PDB file of C-alpha atoms in Angstrom:
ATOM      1  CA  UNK Y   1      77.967 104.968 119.280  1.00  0.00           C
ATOM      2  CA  UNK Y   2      77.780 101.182 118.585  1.00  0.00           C
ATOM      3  CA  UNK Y   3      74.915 100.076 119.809  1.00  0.00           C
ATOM      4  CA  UNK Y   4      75.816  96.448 119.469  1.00  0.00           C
ATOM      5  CA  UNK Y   5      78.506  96.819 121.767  1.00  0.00           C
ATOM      6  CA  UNK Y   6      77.417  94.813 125.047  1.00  0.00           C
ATOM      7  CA  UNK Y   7      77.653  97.593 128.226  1.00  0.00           C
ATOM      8  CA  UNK Y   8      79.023  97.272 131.055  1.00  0.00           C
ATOM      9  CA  UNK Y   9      76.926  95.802 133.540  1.00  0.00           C
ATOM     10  CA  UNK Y  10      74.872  93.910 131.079  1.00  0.00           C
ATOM     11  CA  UNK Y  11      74.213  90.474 131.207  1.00  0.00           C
ATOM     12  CA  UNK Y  12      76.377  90.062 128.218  1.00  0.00           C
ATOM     13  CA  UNK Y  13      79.105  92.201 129.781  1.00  0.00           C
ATOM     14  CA  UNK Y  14      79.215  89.882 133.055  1.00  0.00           C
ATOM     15  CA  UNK Y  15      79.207  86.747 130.394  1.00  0.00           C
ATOM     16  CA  UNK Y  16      82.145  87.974 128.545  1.00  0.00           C
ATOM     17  CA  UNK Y  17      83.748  88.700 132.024  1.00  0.00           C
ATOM     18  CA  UNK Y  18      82.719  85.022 133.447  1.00  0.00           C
ATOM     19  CA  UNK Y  19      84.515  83.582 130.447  1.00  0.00           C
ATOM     20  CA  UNK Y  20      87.417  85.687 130.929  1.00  0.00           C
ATOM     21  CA  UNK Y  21      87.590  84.618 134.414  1.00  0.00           C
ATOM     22  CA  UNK Y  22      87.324  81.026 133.398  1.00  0.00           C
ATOM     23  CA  UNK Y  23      90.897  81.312 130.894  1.00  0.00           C
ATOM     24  CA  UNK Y  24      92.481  83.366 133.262  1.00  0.00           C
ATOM     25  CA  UNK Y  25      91.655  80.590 135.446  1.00  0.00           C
ATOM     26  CA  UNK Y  26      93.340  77.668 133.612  1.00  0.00           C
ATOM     27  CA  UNK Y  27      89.371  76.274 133.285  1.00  0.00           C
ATOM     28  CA  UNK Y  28      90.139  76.704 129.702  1.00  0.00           C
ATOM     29  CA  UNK Y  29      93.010  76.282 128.165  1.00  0.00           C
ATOM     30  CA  UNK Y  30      94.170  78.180 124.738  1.00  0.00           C
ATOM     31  CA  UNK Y  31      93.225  75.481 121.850  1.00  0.00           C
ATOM     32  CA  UNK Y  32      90.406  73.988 124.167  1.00  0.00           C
ATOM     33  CA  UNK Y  33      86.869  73.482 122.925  1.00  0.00           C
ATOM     34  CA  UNK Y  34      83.998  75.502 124.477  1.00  0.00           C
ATOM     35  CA  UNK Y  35      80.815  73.555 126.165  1.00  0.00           C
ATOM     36  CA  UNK Y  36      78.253  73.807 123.821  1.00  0.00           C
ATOM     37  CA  UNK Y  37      76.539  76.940 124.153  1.00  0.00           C
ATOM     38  CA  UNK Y  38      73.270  75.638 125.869  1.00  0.00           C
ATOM     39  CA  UNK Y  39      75.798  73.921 128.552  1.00  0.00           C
ATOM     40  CA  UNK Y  40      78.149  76.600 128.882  1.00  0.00           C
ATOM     41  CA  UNK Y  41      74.718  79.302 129.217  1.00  0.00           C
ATOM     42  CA  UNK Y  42      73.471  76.818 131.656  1.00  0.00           C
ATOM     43  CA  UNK Y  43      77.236  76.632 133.697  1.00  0.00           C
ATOM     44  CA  UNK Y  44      77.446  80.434 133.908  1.00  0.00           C
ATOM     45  CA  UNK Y  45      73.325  80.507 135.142  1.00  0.00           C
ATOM     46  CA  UNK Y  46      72.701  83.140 132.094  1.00  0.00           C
ATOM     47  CA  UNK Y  47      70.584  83.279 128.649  1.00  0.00           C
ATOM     48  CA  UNK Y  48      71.690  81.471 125.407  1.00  0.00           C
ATOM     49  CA  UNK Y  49      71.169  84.901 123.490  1.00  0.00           C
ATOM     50  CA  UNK Y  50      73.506  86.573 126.261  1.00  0.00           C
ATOM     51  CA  UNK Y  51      76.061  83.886 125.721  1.00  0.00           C
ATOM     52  CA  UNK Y  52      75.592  84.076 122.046  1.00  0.00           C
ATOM     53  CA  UNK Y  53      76.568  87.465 122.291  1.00  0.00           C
ATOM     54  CA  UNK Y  54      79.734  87.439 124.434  1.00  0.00           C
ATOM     55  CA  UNK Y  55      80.749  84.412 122.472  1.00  0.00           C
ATOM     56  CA  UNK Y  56      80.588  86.621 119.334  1.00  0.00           C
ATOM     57  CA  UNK Y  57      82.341  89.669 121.092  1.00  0.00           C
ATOM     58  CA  UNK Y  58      85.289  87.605 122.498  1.00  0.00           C
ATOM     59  CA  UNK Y  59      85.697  86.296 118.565  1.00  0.00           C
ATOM     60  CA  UNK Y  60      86.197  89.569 117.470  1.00  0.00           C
ATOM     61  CA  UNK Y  61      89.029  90.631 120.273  1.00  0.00           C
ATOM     62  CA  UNK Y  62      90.503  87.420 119.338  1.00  0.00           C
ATOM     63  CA  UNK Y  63      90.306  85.534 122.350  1.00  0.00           C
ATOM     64  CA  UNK Y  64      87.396  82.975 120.839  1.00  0.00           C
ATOM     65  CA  UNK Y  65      87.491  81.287 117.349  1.00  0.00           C
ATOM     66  CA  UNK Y  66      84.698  79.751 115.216  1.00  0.00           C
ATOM     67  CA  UNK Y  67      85.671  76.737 113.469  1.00  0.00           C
ATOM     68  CA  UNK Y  68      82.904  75.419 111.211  1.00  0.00           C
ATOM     69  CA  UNK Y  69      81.545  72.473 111.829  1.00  0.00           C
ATOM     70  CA  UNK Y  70      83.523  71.979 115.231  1.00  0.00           C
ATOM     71  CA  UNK Y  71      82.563  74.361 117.820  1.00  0.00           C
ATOM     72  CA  UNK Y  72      83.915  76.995 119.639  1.00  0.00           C
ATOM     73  CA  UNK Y  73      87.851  76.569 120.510  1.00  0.00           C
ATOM     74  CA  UNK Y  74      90.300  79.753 122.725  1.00  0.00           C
ATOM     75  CA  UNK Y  75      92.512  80.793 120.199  1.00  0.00           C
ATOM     76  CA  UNK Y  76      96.463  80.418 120.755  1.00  0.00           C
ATOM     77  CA  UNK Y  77      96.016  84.285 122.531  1.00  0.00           C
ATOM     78  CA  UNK Y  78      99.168  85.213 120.917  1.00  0.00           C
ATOM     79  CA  UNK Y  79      99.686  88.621 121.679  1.00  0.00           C
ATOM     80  CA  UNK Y  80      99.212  90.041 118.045  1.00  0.00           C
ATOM     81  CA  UNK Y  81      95.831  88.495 117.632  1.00  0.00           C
ATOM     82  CA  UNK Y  82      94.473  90.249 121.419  1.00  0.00           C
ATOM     83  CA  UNK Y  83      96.369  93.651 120.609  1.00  0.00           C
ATOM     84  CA  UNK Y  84      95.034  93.878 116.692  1.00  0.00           C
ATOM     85  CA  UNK Y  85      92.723  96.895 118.238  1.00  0.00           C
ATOM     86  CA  UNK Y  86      95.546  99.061 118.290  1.00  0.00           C
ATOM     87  CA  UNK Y  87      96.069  98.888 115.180  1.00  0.00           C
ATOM     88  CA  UNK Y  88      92.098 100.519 114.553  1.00  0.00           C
ATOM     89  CA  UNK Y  89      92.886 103.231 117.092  1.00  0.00           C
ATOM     90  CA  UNK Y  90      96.091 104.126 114.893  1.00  0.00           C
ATOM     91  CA  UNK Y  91      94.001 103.992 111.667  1.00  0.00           C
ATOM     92  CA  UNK Y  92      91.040 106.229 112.685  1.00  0.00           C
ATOM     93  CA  UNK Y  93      92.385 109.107 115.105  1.00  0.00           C
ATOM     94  CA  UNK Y  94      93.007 111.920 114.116  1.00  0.00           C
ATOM     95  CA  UNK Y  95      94.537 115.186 115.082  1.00  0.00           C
ATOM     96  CA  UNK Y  96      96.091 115.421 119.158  1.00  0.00           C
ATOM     97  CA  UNK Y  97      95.222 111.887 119.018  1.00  0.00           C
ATOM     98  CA  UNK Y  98      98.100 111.449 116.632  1.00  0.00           C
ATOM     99  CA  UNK Y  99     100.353 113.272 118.314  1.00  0.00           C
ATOM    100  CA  UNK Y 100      99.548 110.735 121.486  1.00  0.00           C
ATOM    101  CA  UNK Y 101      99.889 107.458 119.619  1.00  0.00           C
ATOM    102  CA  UNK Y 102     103.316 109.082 118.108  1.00  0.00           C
ATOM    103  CA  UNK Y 103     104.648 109.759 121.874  1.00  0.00           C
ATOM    104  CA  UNK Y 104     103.971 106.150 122.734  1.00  0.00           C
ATOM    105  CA  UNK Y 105     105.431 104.640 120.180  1.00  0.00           C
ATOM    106  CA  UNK Y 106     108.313 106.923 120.432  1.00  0.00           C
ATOM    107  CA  UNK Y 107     108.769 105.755 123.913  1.00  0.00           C
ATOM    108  CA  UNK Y 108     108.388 101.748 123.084  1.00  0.00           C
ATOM    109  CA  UNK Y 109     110.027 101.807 119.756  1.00  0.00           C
ATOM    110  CA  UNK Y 110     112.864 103.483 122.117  1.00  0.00           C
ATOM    111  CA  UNK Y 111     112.718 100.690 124.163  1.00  0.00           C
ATOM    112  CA  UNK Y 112     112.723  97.861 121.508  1.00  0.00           C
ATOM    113  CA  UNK Y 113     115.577  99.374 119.956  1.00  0.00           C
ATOM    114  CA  UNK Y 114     118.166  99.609 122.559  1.00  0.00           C
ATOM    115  CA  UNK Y 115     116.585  95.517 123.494  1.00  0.00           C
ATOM    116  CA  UNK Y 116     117.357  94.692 120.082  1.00  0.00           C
ATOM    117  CA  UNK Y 117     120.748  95.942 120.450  1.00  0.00           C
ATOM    118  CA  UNK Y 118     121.857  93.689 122.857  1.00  0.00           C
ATOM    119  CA  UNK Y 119     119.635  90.709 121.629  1.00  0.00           C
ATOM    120  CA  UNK Y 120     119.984  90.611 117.674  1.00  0.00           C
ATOM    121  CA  UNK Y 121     121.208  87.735 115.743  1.00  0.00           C
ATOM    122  CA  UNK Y 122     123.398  88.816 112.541  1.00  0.00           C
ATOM    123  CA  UNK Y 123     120.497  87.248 110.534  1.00  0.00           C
ATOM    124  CA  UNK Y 124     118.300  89.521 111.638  1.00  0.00           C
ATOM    125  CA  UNK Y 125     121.179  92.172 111.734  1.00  0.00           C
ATOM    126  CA  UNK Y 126     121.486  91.370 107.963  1.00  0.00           C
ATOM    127  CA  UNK Y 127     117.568  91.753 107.156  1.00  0.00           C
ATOM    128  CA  UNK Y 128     117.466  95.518 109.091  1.00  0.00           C
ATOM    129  CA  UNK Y 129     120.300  96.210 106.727  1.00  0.00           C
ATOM    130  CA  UNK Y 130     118.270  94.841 103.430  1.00  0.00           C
ATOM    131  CA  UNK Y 131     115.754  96.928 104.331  1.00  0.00           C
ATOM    132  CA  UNK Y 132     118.193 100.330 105.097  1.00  0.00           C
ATOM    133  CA  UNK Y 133     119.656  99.547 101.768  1.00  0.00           C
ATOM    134  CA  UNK Y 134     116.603  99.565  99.762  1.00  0.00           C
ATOM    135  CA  UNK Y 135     115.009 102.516 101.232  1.00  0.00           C
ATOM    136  CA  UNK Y 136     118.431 104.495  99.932  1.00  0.00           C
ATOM    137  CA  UNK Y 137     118.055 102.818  96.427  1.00  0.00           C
ATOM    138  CA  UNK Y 138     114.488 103.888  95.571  1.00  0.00           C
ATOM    139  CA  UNK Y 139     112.808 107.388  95.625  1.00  0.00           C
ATOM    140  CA  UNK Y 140     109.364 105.944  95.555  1.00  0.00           C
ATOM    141  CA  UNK Y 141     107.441 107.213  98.680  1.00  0.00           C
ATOM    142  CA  UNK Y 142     105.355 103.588  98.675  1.00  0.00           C
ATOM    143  CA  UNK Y 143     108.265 101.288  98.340  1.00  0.00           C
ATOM    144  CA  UNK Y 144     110.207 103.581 101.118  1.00  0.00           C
ATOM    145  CA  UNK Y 145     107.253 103.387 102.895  1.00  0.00           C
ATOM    146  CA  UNK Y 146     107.277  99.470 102.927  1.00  0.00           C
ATOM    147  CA  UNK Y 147     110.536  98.679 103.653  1.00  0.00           C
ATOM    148  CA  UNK Y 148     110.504 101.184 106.980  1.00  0.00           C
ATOM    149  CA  UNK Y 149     107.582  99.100 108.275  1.00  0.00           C
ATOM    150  CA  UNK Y 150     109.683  96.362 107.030  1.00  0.00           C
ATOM    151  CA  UNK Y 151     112.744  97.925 109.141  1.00  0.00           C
ATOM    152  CA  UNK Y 152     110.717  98.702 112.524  1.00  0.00           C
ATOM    153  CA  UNK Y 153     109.221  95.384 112.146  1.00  0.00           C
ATOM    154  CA  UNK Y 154     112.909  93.723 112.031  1.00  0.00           C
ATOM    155  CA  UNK Y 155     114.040  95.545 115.043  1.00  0.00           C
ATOM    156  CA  UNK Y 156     111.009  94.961 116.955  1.00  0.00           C
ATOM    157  CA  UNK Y 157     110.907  91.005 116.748  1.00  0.00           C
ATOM    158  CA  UNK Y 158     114.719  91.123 117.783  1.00  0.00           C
ATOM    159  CA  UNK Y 159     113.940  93.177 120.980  1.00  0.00           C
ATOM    160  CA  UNK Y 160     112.924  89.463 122.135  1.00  0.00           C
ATOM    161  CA  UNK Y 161     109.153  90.890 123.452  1.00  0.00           C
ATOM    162  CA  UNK Y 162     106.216  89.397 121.727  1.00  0.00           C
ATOM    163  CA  UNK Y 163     103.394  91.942 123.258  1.00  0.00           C
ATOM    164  CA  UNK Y 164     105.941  94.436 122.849  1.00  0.00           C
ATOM    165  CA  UNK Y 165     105.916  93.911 119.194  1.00  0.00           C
ATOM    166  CA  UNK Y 166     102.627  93.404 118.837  1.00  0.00           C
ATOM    167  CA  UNK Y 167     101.672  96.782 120.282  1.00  0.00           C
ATOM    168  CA  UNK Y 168     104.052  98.516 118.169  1.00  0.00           C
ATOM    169  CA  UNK Y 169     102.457  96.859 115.256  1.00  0.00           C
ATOM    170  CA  UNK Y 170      99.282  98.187 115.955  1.00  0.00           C
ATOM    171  CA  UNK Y 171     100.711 101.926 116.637  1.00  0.00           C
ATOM    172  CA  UNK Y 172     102.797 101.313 112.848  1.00  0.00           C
ATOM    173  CA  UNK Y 173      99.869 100.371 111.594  1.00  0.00           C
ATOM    174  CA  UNK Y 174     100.556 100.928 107.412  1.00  0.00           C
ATOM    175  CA  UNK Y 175      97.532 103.507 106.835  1.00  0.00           C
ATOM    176  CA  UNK Y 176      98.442 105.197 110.001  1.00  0.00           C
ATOM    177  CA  UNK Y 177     102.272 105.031 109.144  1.00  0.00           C
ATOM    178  CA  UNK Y 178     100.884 106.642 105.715  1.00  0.00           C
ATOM    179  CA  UNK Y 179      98.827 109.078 106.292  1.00  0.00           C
ATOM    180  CA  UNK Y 180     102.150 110.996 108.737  1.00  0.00           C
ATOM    181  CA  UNK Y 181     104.472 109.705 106.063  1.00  0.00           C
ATOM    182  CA  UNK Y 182     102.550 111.534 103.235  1.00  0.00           C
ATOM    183  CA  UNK Y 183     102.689 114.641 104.889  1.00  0.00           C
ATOM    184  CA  UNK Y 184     105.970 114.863 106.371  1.00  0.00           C
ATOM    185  CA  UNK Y 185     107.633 113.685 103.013  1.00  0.00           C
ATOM    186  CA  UNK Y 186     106.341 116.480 101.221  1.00  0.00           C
ATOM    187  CA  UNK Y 187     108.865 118.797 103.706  1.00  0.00           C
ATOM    188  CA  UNK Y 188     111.303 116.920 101.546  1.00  0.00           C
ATOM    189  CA  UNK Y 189     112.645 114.932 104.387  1.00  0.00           C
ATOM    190  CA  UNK Y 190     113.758 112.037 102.541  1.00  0.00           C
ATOM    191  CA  UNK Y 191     117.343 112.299 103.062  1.00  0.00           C
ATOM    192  CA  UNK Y 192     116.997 113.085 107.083  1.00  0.00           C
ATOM    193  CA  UNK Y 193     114.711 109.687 107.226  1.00  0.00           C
ATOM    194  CA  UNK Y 194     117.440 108.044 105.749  1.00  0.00           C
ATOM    195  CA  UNK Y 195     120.090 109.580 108.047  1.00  0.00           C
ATOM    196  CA  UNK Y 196     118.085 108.654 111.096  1.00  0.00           C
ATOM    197  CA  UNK Y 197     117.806 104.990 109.721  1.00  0.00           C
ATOM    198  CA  UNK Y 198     121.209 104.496 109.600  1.00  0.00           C
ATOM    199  CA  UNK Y 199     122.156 105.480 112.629  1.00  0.00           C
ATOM    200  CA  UNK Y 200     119.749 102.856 114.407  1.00  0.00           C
ATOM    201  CA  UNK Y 201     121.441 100.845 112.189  1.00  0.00           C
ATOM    202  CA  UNK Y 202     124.709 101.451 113.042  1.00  0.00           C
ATOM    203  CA  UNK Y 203     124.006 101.279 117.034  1.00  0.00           C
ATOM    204  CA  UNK Y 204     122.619  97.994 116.666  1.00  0.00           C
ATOM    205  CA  UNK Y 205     125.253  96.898 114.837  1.00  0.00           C
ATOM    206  CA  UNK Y 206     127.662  98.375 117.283  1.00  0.00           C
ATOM    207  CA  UNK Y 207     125.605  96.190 120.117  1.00  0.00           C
ATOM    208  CA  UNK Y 208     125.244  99.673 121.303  1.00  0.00           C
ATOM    209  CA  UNK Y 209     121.561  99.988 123.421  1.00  0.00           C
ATOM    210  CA  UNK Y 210     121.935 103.680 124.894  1.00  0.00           C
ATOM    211  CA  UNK Y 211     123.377 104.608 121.028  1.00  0.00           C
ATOM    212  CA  UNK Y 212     120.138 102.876 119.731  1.00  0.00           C
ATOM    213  CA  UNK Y 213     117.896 104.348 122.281  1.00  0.00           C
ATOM    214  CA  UNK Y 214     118.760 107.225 121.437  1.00  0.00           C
ATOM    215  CA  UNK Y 215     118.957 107.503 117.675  1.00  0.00           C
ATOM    216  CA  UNK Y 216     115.184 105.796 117.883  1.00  0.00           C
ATOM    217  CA  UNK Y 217     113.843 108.220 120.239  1.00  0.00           C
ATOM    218  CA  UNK Y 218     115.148 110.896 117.717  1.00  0.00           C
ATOM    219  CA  UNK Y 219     113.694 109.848 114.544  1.00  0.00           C
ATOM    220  CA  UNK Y 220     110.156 109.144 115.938  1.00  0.00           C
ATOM    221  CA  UNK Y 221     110.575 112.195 117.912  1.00  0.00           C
ATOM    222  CA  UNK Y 222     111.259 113.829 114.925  1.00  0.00           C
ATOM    223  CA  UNK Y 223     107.846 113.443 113.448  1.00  0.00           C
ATOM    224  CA  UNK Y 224     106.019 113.580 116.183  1.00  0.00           C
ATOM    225  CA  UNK Y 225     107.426 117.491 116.939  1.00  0.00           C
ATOM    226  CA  UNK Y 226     106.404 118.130 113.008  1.00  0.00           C
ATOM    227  CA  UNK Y 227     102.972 116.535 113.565  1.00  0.00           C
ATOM    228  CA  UNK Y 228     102.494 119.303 116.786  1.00  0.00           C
ATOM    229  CA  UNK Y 229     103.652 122.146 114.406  1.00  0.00           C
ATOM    230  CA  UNK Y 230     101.082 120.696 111.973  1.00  0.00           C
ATOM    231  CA  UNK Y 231      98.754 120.933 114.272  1.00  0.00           C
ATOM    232  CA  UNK Y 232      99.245 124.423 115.631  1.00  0.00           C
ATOM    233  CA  UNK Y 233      99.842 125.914 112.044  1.00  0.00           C
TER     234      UNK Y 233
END
């Protein structure tokens, strides 16, 4: 357990909550400066070491920033920046925890698909394709491996959805993406990858969202029902 992870019901817990409350609020804006810590302790009626702490917890979620020399300032909270936690949970579970984190992404990258269908631009259209193309040019497992992030990634910024995307980056997290990868390439299922690529491509192309609902759902599905026979074996 991390023991310098503030509890619930600590003082730090309640000062992390307080400050929370305050953005939520519209107190403080994203970009704003922070009181100085001895006048934002003294606002919130709690120690400087208590505020020191929350201060340093809400850096690491992303929601504060240091800047040195200046103070304390809310970050931008862009949704990638608050949701980069996923992308721990995808890199460090392991066994039916995989399995899990493959069923939700199953059911968003689903969902960002058949968006992206009816929202892409033929620019973007054109970069999903780049990618296709050079995952059917190369047999390297690393460069395949990079341009189906790269491919996901496409699709997920034309679904339109922001937190959406973000999320999904966490859960495609590149060591998690790897470690499945690695495995379920060695069944030799290079050539059914690249089938199930192309037919995303092809719905979204087609402005098709049910087609590329669909043909998502079935490649994530895919490896998610060989990771659960992995895990029974």
């Amino acid at each position: 357990m991390d023991e310098t992870a503030p509890q619930k019901g600590t003082v730090t817990q309640r000062a992390i909550e307080q400050i929370k409350a305050l953005i939520a609020e519209g107190r403080l804006e994203p970009g704003q400066r922070l009181p100085t810590e001895r006048d934002l302790a003294a606002q919130l009626g709690i120690s400087r070491s208590s505020m020191r702490e929350a201060i340093r917890a809400l850096t690491v979620l992303g929601v504060l920033e240091a800047r040195h020399g200046s103070g304390i300032y809310v970050t931008q909270l862009e949704a990638g920046d608050l949701l980069e936690t996923f992308g721990v949970v995808a890199d460090l579970s392991r066994g039916p925890r995989l399995v899990e984190l493959l069923e939700v992404r199953r059911i968003l990258e689903s969902t960002a698909t058949a968006l992206a269908a009816a929202r892409i631009t033929p620019d973007r259209l054109a970069e999903v394709e780049k990618h296709l193309l050079a995952m059917n040019a190369t047999e390297d497992p690393e460069e395949i491996l990079a341009h189906d992030l790269a491919f996901h990634r496409e699709i997920a910024a034309a679904a339109g959805n922001d937190t959406m995307a973000a999320i999904l980056e966490g859960l495609s997290s590149r060591t998690f993406r790897a470690r499945v990868w690695r495995g379920y390439q060695e069944e030799g299922a290079f050539e059914r990858t690249r089938r199930q690529h192309a037919a995303i491509h092809r719905a979204l192309a087609s402005r098709d969202p049910e087609a590329a609902r669909a043909a998502a759902a079935a490649h994530v599905g895919e490896v998610e029902e060989w990771l659960r026979a992995q895990l029974v074996d």
